């Protein structure tokens, strides 16, 4: 009979296969188009000198400068696109979207926690897979692990940037307020949501903290260059807020 350590390793492998099955099953035209669009959105942010509304280019550049040594820790570090239907339980009920930073293996990623407290691991194939509460806490606790978790790098970045002699915990949850970001769509939501990791340049408690830039798209057949004002970053970050 296999010992507990062997069984745990086997379960870890099965979990990784389940979460990364997108690499096998999602190689079609849709994936290609959305990957190309993601590259164009990233380029659009980085080539813009100044954004008078959200300061998106500086936020993105600041993030990449501070975490360039983590470039091998998963595709989310560069940005990814998700079908908005993944968030239907929030959007159709006019509820906020709550995201939790997690870690799978060496990869930094995100889990969507819906209003019914169900958990969805966001995949880099524009979709999500529902996971159990135990699976969620396994990835969340790994992210927070003092030895193997990525959170310590984010905390160190925030502490170094503030540089006042104190230690700080960086973002663990990001809440996207329905009223601020989705109410104006009147129930007709864009097909796709683009996320780009960034560091906040907002003065006050959010300064230097991990956040996400967000943009929208409807048409797979168009490589869009949205105006820089189409990026949103006014999310609720926990910590320091309690959202």
JSON list of C-alpha atoms in Angstrom, two decimals:
[
{"chain": "A", "resi": 1, "resn": "UNK", "atom": "CA", "xyz": [0.00, 0.00, 0.00]},
{"chain": "A", "resi": 2, "resn": "UNK", "atom": "CA", "xyz": [1.29, 3.46, -0.89]},
{"chain": "A", "resi": 3, "resn": "UNK", "atom": "CA", "xyz": [2.35, 5.68, 1.99]},
{"chain": "A", "resi": 4, "resn": "UNK", "atom": "CA", "xyz": [0.63, 9.00, 2.70]},
{"chain": "A", "resi": 5, "resn": "UNK", "atom": "CA", "xyz": [3.41, 11.05, 1.10]},
{"chain": "A", "resi": 6, "resn": "UNK", "atom": "CA", "xyz": [3.10, 9.10, -2.16]},
{"chain": "A", "resi": 7, "resn": "UNK", "atom": "CA", "xyz": [-0.68, 9.48, -2.17]},
{"chain": "A", "resi": 8, "resn": "UNK", "atom": "CA", "xyz": [-0.40, 13.22, -1.55]},
{"chain": "A", "resi": 9, "resn": "UNK", "atom": "CA", "xyz": [2.02, 13.59, -4.45]},
{"chain": "A", "resi": 10, "resn": "UNK", "atom": "CA", "xyz": [-0.33, 11.61, -6.67]},
{"chain": "A", "resi": 11, "resn": "UNK", "atom": "CA", "xyz": [-3.27, 13.84, -5.71]},
{"chain": "A", "resi": 12, "resn": "UNK", "atom": "CA", "xyz": [-1.14, 16.90, -6.44]},
{"chain": "A", "resi": 13, "resn": "UNK", "atom": "CA", "xyz": [-0.33, 15.56, -9.91]},
{"chain": "A", "resi": 14, "resn": "UNK", "atom": "CA", "xyz": [-3.99, 14.80, -10.61]},
{"chain": "A", "resi": 15, "resn": "UNK", "atom": "CA", "xyz": [-4.96, 18.31, -9.50]},
{"chain": "A", "resi": 16, "resn": "UNK", "atom": "CA", "xyz": [-2.35, 19.89, -11.75]},
{"chain": "A", "resi": 17, "resn": "UNK", "atom": "CA", "xyz": [-3.50, 17.81, -14.70]},
{"chain": "A", "resi": 18, "resn": "UNK", "atom": "CA", "xyz": [-7.12, 18.81, -14.08]},
{"chain": "A", "resi": 19, "resn": "UNK", "atom": "CA", "xyz": [-6.26, 22.50, -13.79]},
{"chain": "A", "resi": 20, "resn": "UNK", "atom": "CA", "xyz": [-3.96, 22.51, -16.86]},
{"chain": "A", "resi": 21, "resn": "UNK", "atom": "CA", "xyz": [-6.09, 20.37, -19.14]},
{"chain": "A", "resi": 22, "resn": "UNK", "atom": "CA", "xyz": [-6.65, 23.52, -21.17]},
{"chain": "A", "resi": 23, "resn": "UNK", "atom": "CA", "xyz": [-3.23, 22.99, -22.71]},
{"chain": "A", "resi": 24, "resn": "UNK", "atom": "CA", "xyz": [-4.57, 19.82, -24.31]},
{"chain": "A", "resi": 25, "resn": "UNK", "atom": "CA", "xyz": [-8.18, 20.70, -25.08]},
{"chain": "A", "resi": 26, "resn": "UNK", "atom": "CA", "xyz": [-8.09, 24.37, -26.08]},
{"chain": "A", "resi": 27, "resn": "UNK", "atom": "CA", "xyz": [-5.78, 24.84, -29.05]},
{"chain": "A", "resi": 28, "resn": "UNK", "atom": "CA", "xyz": [-8.39, 26.10, -31.54]},
{"chain": "A", "resi": 29, "resn": "UNK", "atom": "CA", "xyz": [-8.87, 29.27, -33.52]},
{"chain": "A", "resi": 30, "resn": "UNK", "atom": "CA", "xyz": [-10.62, 31.07, -30.66]},
{"chain": "A", "resi": 31, "resn": "UNK", "atom": "CA", "xyz": [-7.60, 30.60, -28.42]},
{"chain": "A", "resi": 32, "resn": "UNK", "atom": "CA", "xyz": [-5.27, 31.90, -31.10]},
{"chain": "A", "resi": 33, "resn": "UNK", "atom": "CA", "xyz": [-7.35, 35.04, -31.69]},
{"chain": "A", "resi": 34, "resn": "UNK", "atom": "CA", "xyz": [-7.71, 35.86, -28.01]},
{"chain": "A", "resi": 35, "resn": "UNK", "atom": "CA", "xyz": [-4.02, 35.30, -27.37]},
{"chain": "A", "resi": 36, "resn": "UNK", "atom": "CA", "xyz": [-3.23, 37.70, -30.20]},
{"chain": "A", "resi": 37, "resn": "UNK", "atom": "CA", "xyz": [-5.67, 40.25, -28.80]},
{"chain": "A", "resi": 38, "resn": "UNK", "atom": "CA", "xyz": [-4.10, 39.92, -25.36]},
{"chain": "A", "resi": 39, "resn": "UNK", "atom": "CA", "xyz": [-0.71, 40.74, -26.84]},
{"chain": "A", "resi": 40, "resn": "UNK", "atom": "CA", "xyz": [-2.14, 43.80, -28.57]},
{"chain": "A", "resi": 41, "resn": "UNK", "atom": "CA", "xyz": [-3.80, 45.03, -25.37]},
{"chain": "A", "resi": 42, "resn": "UNK", "atom": "CA", "xyz": [-0.54, 44.61, -23.49]},
{"chain": "A", "resi": 43, "resn": "UNK", "atom": "CA", "xyz": [1.28, 46.53, -26.21]},
{"chain": "A", "resi": 44, "resn": "UNK", "atom": "CA", "xyz": [-1.35, 49.26, -26.15]},
{"chain": "A", "resi": 45, "resn": "UNK", "atom": "CA", "xyz": [-0.82, 49.82, -22.44]},
{"chain": "A", "resi": 46, "resn": "UNK", "atom": "CA", "xyz": [2.96, 49.81, -22.65]},
{"chain": "A", "resi": 47, "resn": "UNK", "atom": "CA", "xyz": [3.31, 52.09, -25.67]},
{"chain": "A", "resi": 48, "resn": "UNK", "atom": "CA", "xyz": [1.13, 54.83, -24.18]},
{"chain": "A", "resi": 49, "resn": "UNK", "atom": "CA", "xyz": [3.14, 57.57, -22.50]},
{"chain": "A", "resi": 50, "resn": "UNK", "atom": "CA", "xyz": [0.50, 58.95, -20.15]},
{"chain": "A", "resi": 51, "resn": "UNK", "atom": "CA", "xyz": [-3.04, 58.07, -19.16]},
{"chain": "A", "resi": 52, "resn": "UNK", "atom": "CA", "xyz": [-4.93, 61.01, -17.65]},
{"chain": "A", "resi": 53, "resn": "UNK", "atom": "CA", "xyz": [-7.61, 58.78, -16.07]},
{"chain": "A", "resi": 54, "resn": "UNK", "atom": "CA", "xyz": [-6.18, 55.55, -14.63]},
{"chain": "A", "resi": 55, "resn": "UNK", "atom": "CA", "xyz": [-2.42, 55.93, -15.21]},
{"chain": "A", "resi": 56, "resn": "UNK", "atom": "CA", "xyz": [-2.51, 52.40, -16.65]},
{"chain": "A", "resi": 57, "resn": "UNK", "atom": "CA", "xyz": [0.85, 52.53, -18.49]},
{"chain": "A", "resi": 58, "resn": "UNK", "atom": "CA", "xyz": [2.78, 53.56, -15.38]},
{"chain": "A", "resi": 59, "resn": "UNK", "atom": "CA", "xyz": [0.93, 50.98, -13.26]},
{"chain": "A", "resi": 60, "resn": "UNK", "atom": "CA", "xyz": [1.79, 48.21, -15.68]},
{"chain": "A", "resi": 61, "resn": "UNK", "atom": "CA", "xyz": [5.39, 49.31, -16.12]},
{"chain": "A", "resi": 62, "resn": "UNK", "atom": "CA", "xyz": [5.84, 49.56, -12.35]},
{"chain": "A", "resi": 63, "resn": "UNK", "atom": "CA", "xyz": [4.54, 45.99, -11.94]},
{"chain": "A", "resi": 64, "resn": "UNK", "atom": "CA", "xyz": [6.87, 44.56, -14.58]},
{"chain": "A", "resi": 65, "resn": "UNK", "atom": "CA", "xyz": [9.88, 46.40, -13.17]},
{"chain": "A", "resi": 66, "resn": "UNK", "atom": "CA", "xyz": [9.24, 45.05, -9.67]},
{"chain": "A", "resi": 67, "resn": "UNK", "atom": "CA", "xyz": [8.43, 41.44, -10.64]},
{"chain": "A", "resi": 68, "resn": "UNK", "atom": "CA", "xyz": [10.54, 40.83, -13.75]},
{"chain": "A", "resi": 69, "resn": "UNK", "atom": "CA", "xyz": [12.45, 38.11, -11.86]},
{"chain": "A", "resi": 70, "resn": "UNK", "atom": "CA", "xyz": [9.14, 36.20, -11.51]},
{"chain": "A", "resi": 71, "resn": "UNK", "atom": "CA", "xyz": [8.54, 35.98, -15.27]},
{"chain": "A", "resi": 72, "resn": "UNK", "atom": "CA", "xyz": [8.43, 32.17, -15.16]},
{"chain": "A", "resi": 73, "resn": "UNK", "atom": "CA", "xyz": [5.64, 32.06, -12.55]},
{"chain": "A", "resi": 74, "resn": "UNK", "atom": "CA", "xyz": [2.65, 31.59, -14.85]},
{"chain": "A", "resi": 75, "resn": "UNK", "atom": "CA", "xyz": [0.93, 33.33, -17.74]},
{"chain": "A", "resi": 76, "resn": "UNK", "atom": "CA", "xyz": [-1.14, 35.60, -15.46]},
{"chain": "A", "resi": 77, "resn": "UNK", "atom": "CA", "xyz": [1.96, 37.70, -14.91]},
{"chain": "A", "resi": 78, "resn": "UNK", "atom": "CA", "xyz": [1.63, 38.88, -18.53]},
{"chain": "A", "resi": 79, "resn": "UNK", "atom": "CA", "xyz": [-2.15, 39.17, -18.66]},
{"chain": "A", "resi": 80, "resn": "UNK", "atom": "CA", "xyz": [-5.06, 36.97, -19.71]},
{"chain": "A", "resi": 81, "resn": "UNK", "atom": "CA", "xyz": [-8.58, 37.05, -21.15]},
{"chain": "A", "resi": 82, "resn": "UNK", "atom": "CA", "xyz": [-11.66, 35.42, -19.57]},
{"chain": "A", "resi": 83, "resn": "UNK", "atom": "CA", "xyz": [-15.18, 34.96, -20.94]},
{"chain": "A", "resi": 84, "resn": "UNK", "atom": "CA", "xyz": [-17.48, 37.26, -18.99]},
{"chain": "A", "resi": 85, "resn": "UNK", "atom": "CA", "xyz": [-20.00, 34.38, -18.73]},
{"chain": "A", "resi": 86, "resn": "UNK", "atom": "CA", "xyz": [-17.68, 32.87, -16.12]},
{"chain": "A", "resi": 87, "resn": "UNK", "atom": "CA", "xyz": [-18.90, 35.63, -13.78]},
{"chain": "A", "resi": 88, "resn": "UNK", "atom": "CA", "xyz": [-22.61, 35.27, -14.61]},
{"chain": "A", "resi": 89, "resn": "UNK", "atom": "CA", "xyz": [-23.63, 34.46, -11.05]},
{"chain": "A", "resi": 90, "resn": "UNK", "atom": "CA", "xyz": [-22.34, 37.90, -10.06]},
{"chain": "A", "resi": 91, "resn": "UNK", "atom": "CA", "xyz": [-23.26, 39.88, -13.17]},
{"chain": "A", "resi": 92, "resn": "UNK", "atom": "CA", "xyz": [-26.81, 38.57, -13.64]},
{"chain": "A", "resi": 93, "resn": "UNK", "atom": "CA", "xyz": [-27.54, 39.15, -9.95]},
{"chain": "A", "resi": 94, "resn": "UNK", "atom": "CA", "xyz": [-25.82, 42.57, -9.94]},
{"chain": "A", "resi": 95, "resn": "UNK", "atom": "CA", "xyz": [-23.27, 41.43, -7.39]},
{"chain": "A", "resi": 96, "resn": "UNK", "atom": "CA", "xyz": [-19.61, 42.32, -7.01]},
{"chain": "A", "resi": 97, "resn": "UNK", "atom": "CA", "xyz": [-16.94, 40.03, -8.47]},
{"chain": "A", "resi": 98, "resn": "UNK", "atom": "CA", "xyz": [-14.58, 38.74, -5.76]},
{"chain": "A", "resi": 99, "resn": "UNK", "atom": "CA", "xyz": [-11.20, 37.38, -6.83]},
{"chain": "A", "resi": 100, "resn": "UNK", "atom": "CA", "xyz": [-8.67, 35.61, -4.61]},
{"chain": "A", "resi": 101, "resn": "UNK", "atom": "CA", "xyz": [-4.95, 35.39, -5.36]},
{"chain": "A", "resi": 102, "resn": "UNK", "atom": "CA", "xyz": [-3.78, 31.76, -5.25]},
{"chain": "A", "resi": 103, "resn": "UNK", "atom": "CA", "xyz": [-0.90, 29.55, -6.33]},
{"chain": "A", "resi": 104, "resn": "UNK", "atom": "CA", "xyz": [-0.80, 26.20, -8.17]},
{"chain": "A", "resi": 105, "resn": "UNK", "atom": "CA", "xyz": [2.64, 24.66, -8.15]},
{"chain": "A", "resi": 106, "resn": "UNK", "atom": "CA", "xyz": [4.94, 27.57, -9.04]},
{"chain": "A", "resi": 107, "resn": "UNK", "atom": "CA", "xyz": [2.20, 29.45, -10.90]},
{"chain": "A", "resi": 108, "resn": "UNK", "atom": "CA", "xyz": [0.45, 32.55, -9.63]},
{"chain": "A", "resi": 109, "resn": "UNK", "atom": "CA", "xyz": [-3.25, 32.56, -10.54]},
{"chain": "A", "resi": 110, "resn": "UNK", "atom": "CA", "xyz": [-6.73, 33.67, -9.46]},
{"chain": "A", "resi": 111, "resn": "UNK", "atom": "CA", "xyz": [-9.88, 32.05, -8.11]},
{"chain": "A", "resi": 112, "resn": "UNK", "atom": "CA", "xyz": [-13.31, 33.63, -8.56]},
{"chain": "A", "resi": 113, "resn": "UNK", "atom": "CA", "xyz": [-15.52, 33.28, -5.47]},
{"chain": "A", "resi": 114, "resn": "UNK", "atom": "CA", "xyz": [-19.14, 33.64, -6.56]},
{"chain": "A", "resi": 115, "resn": "UNK", "atom": "CA", "xyz": [-22.04, 34.98, -4.42]},
{"chain": "A", "resi": 116, "resn": "UNK", "atom": "CA", "xyz": [-22.96, 31.39, -3.43]},
{"chain": "A", "resi": 117, "resn": "UNK", "atom": "CA", "xyz": [-19.41, 30.78, -2.17]},
{"chain": "A", "resi": 118, "resn": "UNK", "atom": "CA", "xyz": [-18.55, 28.47, -5.03]},
{"chain": "A", "resi": 119, "resn": "UNK", "atom": "CA", "xyz": [-14.97, 28.55, -6.27]},
{"chain": "A", "resi": 120, "resn": "UNK", "atom": "CA", "xyz": [-13.78, 28.78, -9.87]},
{"chain": "A", "resi": 121, "resn": "UNK", "atom": "CA", "xyz": [-10.15, 28.50, -10.86]},
{"chain": "A", "resi": 122, "resn": "UNK", "atom": "CA", "xyz": [-9.53, 30.86, -13.79]},
{"chain": "A", "resi": 123, "resn": "UNK", "atom": "CA", "xyz": [-7.73, 29.09, -16.61]},
{"chain": "A", "resi": 124, "resn": "UNK", "atom": "CA", "xyz": [-5.58, 30.68, -19.28]},
{"chain": "A", "resi": 125, "resn": "UNK", "atom": "CA", "xyz": [-7.89, 29.26, -21.97]},
{"chain": "A", "resi": 126, "resn": "UNK", "atom": "CA", "xyz": [-10.50, 32.01, -21.33]},
{"chain": "A", "resi": 127, "resn": "UNK", "atom": "CA", "xyz": [-12.62, 29.77, -19.13]},
{"chain": "A", "resi": 128, "resn": "UNK", "atom": "CA", "xyz": [-12.77, 28.47, -15.56]},
{"chain": "A", "resi": 129, "resn": "UNK", "atom": "CA", "xyz": [-13.16, 25.17, -13.74]},
{"chain": "A", "resi": 130, "resn": "UNK", "atom": "CA", "xyz": [-15.18, 24.76, -10.55]},
{"chain": "A", "resi": 131, "resn": "UNK", "atom": "CA", "xyz": [-13.13, 23.48, -7.63]},
{"chain": "A", "resi": 132, "resn": "UNK", "atom": "CA", "xyz": [-14.00, 22.37, -4.12]},
{"chain": "A", "resi": 133, "resn": "UNK", "atom": "CA", "xyz": [-13.52, 24.49, -1.05]},
{"chain": "A", "resi": 134, "resn": "UNK", "atom": "CA", "xyz": [-10.66, 22.20, 0.01]},
{"chain": "A", "resi": 135, "resn": "UNK", "atom": "CA", "xyz": [-8.94, 22.65, -3.36]},
{"chain": "A", "resi": 136, "resn": "UNK", "atom": "CA", "xyz": [-9.35, 26.41, -3.09]},
{"chain": "A", "resi": 137, "resn": "UNK", "atom": "CA", "xyz": [-7.81, 26.58, 0.38]},
{"chain": "A", "resi": 138, "resn": "UNK", "atom": "CA", "xyz": [-4.98, 24.34, -0.75]},
{"chain": "A", "resi": 139, "resn": "UNK", "atom": "CA", "xyz": [-4.00, 26.82, -3.48]},
{"chain": "A", "resi": 140, "resn": "UNK", "atom": "CA", "xyz": [-4.67, 29.86, -1.27]},
{"chain": "A", "resi": 141, "resn": "UNK", "atom": "CA", "xyz": [-2.57, 28.49, 1.58]},
{"chain": "A", "resi": 142, "resn": "UNK", "atom": "CA", "xyz": [0.26, 27.62, -0.82]},
{"chain": "A", "resi": 143, "resn": "UNK", "atom": "CA", "xyz": [0.27, 31.24, -2.01]},
{"chain": "A", "resi": 144, "resn": "UNK", "atom": "CA", "xyz": [0.62, 32.34, 1.63]},
{"chain": "A", "resi": 145, "resn": "UNK", "atom": "CA", "xyz": [3.19, 29.69, 2.57]},
{"chain": "A", "resi": 146, "resn": "UNK", "atom": "CA", "xyz": [6.27, 31.38, 4.11]},
{"chain": "A", "resi": 147, "resn": "UNK", "atom": "CA", "xyz": [8.70, 29.05, 2.34]},
{"chain": "A", "resi": 148, "resn": "UNK", "atom": "CA", "xyz": [7.18, 28.20, -1.04]},
{"chain": "A", "resi": 149, "resn": "UNK", "atom": "CA", "xyz": [4.49, 30.84, -1.54]},
{"chain": "A", "resi": 150, "resn": "UNK", "atom": "CA", "xyz": [4.68, 33.78, -3.92]},
{"chain": "A", "resi": 151, "resn": "UNK", "atom": "CA", "xyz": [2.98, 36.14, -1.47]},
{"chain": "A", "resi": 152, "resn": "UNK", "atom": "CA", "xyz": [6.28, 36.80, 0.29]},
{"chain": "A", "resi": 153, "resn": "UNK", "atom": "CA", "xyz": [7.62, 38.40, -2.92]},
{"chain": "A", "resi": 154, "resn": "UNK", "atom": "CA", "xyz": [4.58, 40.68, -3.20]},
{"chain": "A", "resi": 155, "resn": "UNK", "atom": "CA", "xyz": [4.86, 41.61, 0.49]},
{"chain": "A", "resi": 156, "resn": "UNK", "atom": "CA", "xyz": [8.56, 42.38, 0.10]},
{"chain": "A", "resi": 157, "resn": "UNK", "atom": "CA", "xyz": [7.90, 44.55, -2.94]},
{"chain": "A", "resi": 158, "resn": "UNK", "atom": "CA", "xyz": [5.26, 46.58, -1.07]},
{"chain": "A", "resi": 159, "resn": "UNK", "atom": "CA", "xyz": [7.45, 46.91, 2.03]},
{"chain": "A", "resi": 160, "resn": "UNK", "atom": "CA", "xyz": [10.47, 48.00, -0.03]},
{"chain": "A", "resi": 161, "resn": "UNK", "atom": "CA", "xyz": [8.47, 50.54, -2.05]},
{"chain": "A", "resi": 162, "resn": "UNK", "atom": "CA", "xyz": [6.88, 52.13, 1.05]},
{"chain": "A", "resi": 163, "resn": "UNK", "atom": "CA", "xyz": [10.27, 52.01, 2.81]},
{"chain": "A", "resi": 164, "resn": "UNK", "atom": "CA", "xyz": [9.25, 53.46, 6.17]},
{"chain": "A", "resi": 165, "resn": "UNK", "atom": "CA", "xyz": [10.76, 50.79, 8.41]},
{"chain": "A", "resi": 166, "resn": "UNK", "atom": "CA", "xyz": [7.53, 48.77, 8.76]},
{"chain": "A", "resi": 167, "resn": "UNK", "atom": "CA", "xyz": [6.47, 45.48, 7.15]},
{"chain": "A", "resi": 168, "resn": "UNK", "atom": "CA", "xyz": [3.34, 45.29, 4.97]},
{"chain": "A", "resi": 169, "resn": "UNK", "atom": "CA", "xyz": [1.05, 42.58, 3.60]},
{"chain": "A", "resi": 170, "resn": "UNK", "atom": "CA", "xyz": [0.15, 42.97, -0.07]},
{"chain": "A", "resi": 171, "resn": "UNK", "atom": "CA", "xyz": [-3.19, 42.27, -1.77]},
{"chain": "A", "resi": 172, "resn": "UNK", "atom": "CA", "xyz": [-4.84, 38.86, -1.26]},
{"chain": "A", "resi": 173, "resn": "UNK", "atom": "CA", "xyz": [-8.36, 39.62, -2.51]},
{"chain": "A", "resi": 174, "resn": "UNK", "atom": "CA", "xyz": [-9.55, 41.96, -5.26]},
{"chain": "A", "resi": 175, "resn": "UNK", "atom": "CA", "xyz": [-13.22, 42.95, -5.41]},
{"chain": "A", "resi": 176, "resn": "UNK", "atom": "CA", "xyz": [-14.58, 44.50, -8.61]},
{"chain": "A", "resi": 177, "resn": "UNK", "atom": "CA", "xyz": [-17.62, 46.56, -7.69]},
{"chain": "A", "resi": 178, "resn": "UNK", "atom": "CA", "xyz": [-20.66, 45.88, -9.88]},
{"chain": "A", "resi": 179, "resn": "UNK", "atom": "CA", "xyz": [-22.00, 49.41, -9.56]},
{"chain": "A", "resi": 180, "resn": "UNK", "atom": "CA", "xyz": [-18.71, 51.03, -10.56]},
{"chain": "A", "resi": 181, "resn": "UNK", "atom": "CA", "xyz": [-17.74, 48.76, -13.46]},
{"chain": "A", "resi": 182, "resn": "UNK", "atom": "CA", "xyz": [-20.74, 46.83, -14.81]},
{"chain": "A", "resi": 183, "resn": "UNK", "atom": "CA", "xyz": [-23.97, 48.67, -14.05]},
{"chain": "A", "resi": 184, "resn": "UNK", "atom": "CA", "xyz": [-23.54, 50.99, -17.03]},
{"chain": "A", "resi": 185, "resn": "UNK", "atom": "CA", "xyz": [-23.76, 48.02, -19.43]},
{"chain": "A", "resi": 186, "resn": "UNK", "atom": "CA", "xyz": [-27.48, 47.70, -18.64]},
{"chain": "A", "resi": 187, "resn": "UNK", "atom": "CA", "xyz": [-27.35, 43.90, -18.52]},
{"chain": "A", "resi": 188, "resn": "UNK", "atom": "CA", "xyz": [-25.66, 43.56, -21.95]},
{"chain": "A", "resi": 189, "resn": "UNK", "atom": "CA", "xyz": [-22.16, 42.63, -20.89]},
{"chain": "A", "resi": 190, "resn": "UNK", "atom": "CA", "xyz": [-19.10, 42.35, -23.16]},
{"chain": "A", "resi": 191, "resn": "UNK", "atom": "CA", "xyz": [-18.15, 38.82, -24.16]},
{"chain": "A", "resi": 192, "resn": "UNK", "atom": "CA", "xyz": [-14.62, 38.99, -22.81]},
{"chain": "A", "resi": 193, "resn": "UNK", "atom": "CA", "xyz": [-12.78, 40.62, -19.93]},
{"chain": "A", "resi": 194, "resn": "UNK", "atom": "CA", "xyz": [-9.04, 41.27, -20.15]},
{"chain": "A", "resi": 195, "resn": "UNK", "atom": "CA", "xyz": [-6.97, 41.38, -16.95]},
{"chain": "A", "resi": 196, "resn": "UNK", "atom": "CA", "xyz": [-3.45, 42.78, -16.62]},
{"chain": "A", "resi": 197, "resn": "UNK", "atom": "CA", "xyz": [-1.60, 42.67, -13.29]},
{"chain": "A", "resi": 198, "resn": "UNK", "atom": "CA", "xyz": [-0.30, 46.06, -12.17]},
{"chain": "A", "resi": 199, "resn": "UNK", "atom": "CA", "xyz": [0.86, 48.03, -9.15]},
{"chain": "A", "resi": 200, "resn": "UNK", "atom": "CA", "xyz": [-1.32, 50.87, -7.96]},
{"chain": "A", "resi": 201, "resn": "UNK", "atom": "CA", "xyz": [-0.06, 54.43, -8.34]},
{"chain": "A", "resi": 202, "resn": "UNK", "atom": "CA", "xyz": [-3.01, 55.86, -6.38]},
{"chain": "A", "resi": 203, "resn": "UNK", "atom": "CA", "xyz": [-1.94, 57.95, -3.42]},
{"chain": "A", "resi": 204, "resn": "UNK", "atom": "CA", "xyz": [-3.01, 56.77, 0.02]},
{"chain": "A", "resi": 205, "resn": "UNK", "atom": "CA", "xyz": [-3.48, 53.25, 1.38]},
{"chain": "A", "resi": 206, "resn": "UNK", "atom": "CA", "xyz": [-3.49, 51.60, -2.08]},
{"chain": "A", "resi": 207, "resn": "UNK", "atom": "CA", "xyz": [-0.16, 53.06, -3.22]},
{"chain": "A", "resi": 208, "resn": "UNK", "atom": "CA", "xyz": [2.25, 50.37, -4.56]},
{"chain": "A", "resi": 209, "resn": "UNK", "atom": "CA", "xyz": [-0.28, 47.56, -3.97]},
{"chain": "A", "resi": 210, "resn": "UNK", "atom": "CA", "xyz": [-0.99, 44.69, -6.35]},
{"chain": "A", "resi": 211, "resn": "UNK", "atom": "CA", "xyz": [-4.11, 45.24, -8.47]},
{"chain": "A", "resi": 212, "resn": "UNK", "atom": "CA", "xyz": [-5.55, 44.32, -11.88]},
{"chain": "A", "resi": 213, "resn": "UNK", "atom": "CA", "xyz": [-6.18, 46.51, -14.89]},
{"chain": "A", "resi": 214, "resn": "UNK", "atom": "CA", "xyz": [-9.34, 45.50, -16.74]},
{"chain": "A", "resi": 215, "resn": "UNK", "atom": "CA", "xyz": [-10.58, 46.03, -20.31]},
{"chain": "A", "resi": 216, "resn": "UNK", "atom": "CA", "xyz": [-13.48, 44.63, -22.35]},
{"chain": "A", "resi": 217, "resn": "UNK", "atom": "CA", "xyz": [-14.06, 43.17, -25.82]},
{"chain": "A", "resi": 218, "resn": "UNK", "atom": "CA", "xyz": [-17.00, 41.73, -27.77]},
{"chain": "A", "resi": 219, "resn": "UNK", "atom": "CA", "xyz": [-15.57, 40.60, -31.10]},
{"chain": "A", "resi": 220, "resn": "UNK", "atom": "CA", "xyz": [-13.07, 37.77, -31.48]},
{"chain": "A", "resi": 221, "resn": "UNK", "atom": "CA", "xyz": [-12.40, 38.76, -35.08]},
{"chain": "A", "resi": 222, "resn": "UNK", "atom": "CA", "xyz": [-11.15, 42.22, -34.18]},
{"chain": "A", "resi": 223, "resn": "UNK", "atom": "CA", "xyz": [-7.77, 43.00, -32.73]},
{"chain": "A", "resi": 224, "resn": "UNK", "atom": "CA", "xyz": [-8.84, 46.03, -30.74]},
{"chain": "A", "resi": 225, "resn": "UNK", "atom": "CA", "xyz": [-6.80, 49.01, -29.66]},
{"chain": "A", "resi": 226, "resn": "UNK", "atom": "CA", "xyz": [-9.03, 50.41, -26.92]},
{"chain": "A", "resi": 227, "resn": "UNK", "atom": "CA", "xyz": [-8.46, 53.97, -25.83]},
{"chain": "A", "resi": 228, "resn": "UNK", "atom": "CA", "xyz": [-6.45, 54.11, -22.65]},
{"chain": "A", "resi": 229, "resn": "UNK", "atom": "CA", "xyz": [-9.53, 55.36, -20.79]},
{"chain": "A", "resi": 230, "resn": "UNK", "atom": "CA", "xyz": [-11.11, 51.94, -21.45]},
{"chain": "A", "resi": 231, "resn": "UNK", "atom": "CA", "xyz": [-8.90, 50.42, -18.76]},
{"chain": "A", "resi": 232, "resn": "UNK", "atom": "CA", "xyz": [-10.35, 50.20, -15.25]},
{"chain": "A", "resi": 233, "resn": "UNK", "atom": "CA", "xyz": [-8.43, 49.83, -12.01]},
{"chain": "A", "resi": 234, "resn": "UNK", "atom": "CA", "xyz": [-10.62, 51.25, -9.24]},
{"chain": "A", "resi": 235, "resn": "UNK", "atom": "CA", "xyz": [-11.05, 47.96, -7.41]},
{"chain": "A", "resi": 236, "resn": "UNK", "atom": "CA", "xyz": [-11.32, 47.24, -3.71]},
{"chain": "A", "resi": 237, "resn": "UNK", "atom": "CA", "xyz": [-8.08, 45.68, -2.44]},
{"chain": "A", "resi": 238, "resn": "UNK", "atom": "CA", "xyz": [-7.88, 43.49, 0.66]},
{"chain": "A", "resi": 239, "resn": "UNK", "atom": "CA", "xyz": [-5.66, 44.25, 2.50]},
{"chain": "A", "resi": 240, "resn": "UNK", "atom": "CA", "xyz": [-5.79, 47.14, 3.36]},
{"chain": "A", "resi": 241, "resn": "UNK", "atom": "CA", "xyz": [-9.59, 47.33, 2.87]},
{"chain": "A", "resi": 242, "resn": "UNK", "atom": "CA", "xyz": [-11.96, 44.67, 4.29]},
{"chain": "A", "resi": 243, "resn": "UNK", "atom": "CA", "xyz": [-13.88, 43.93, 1.07]}
]
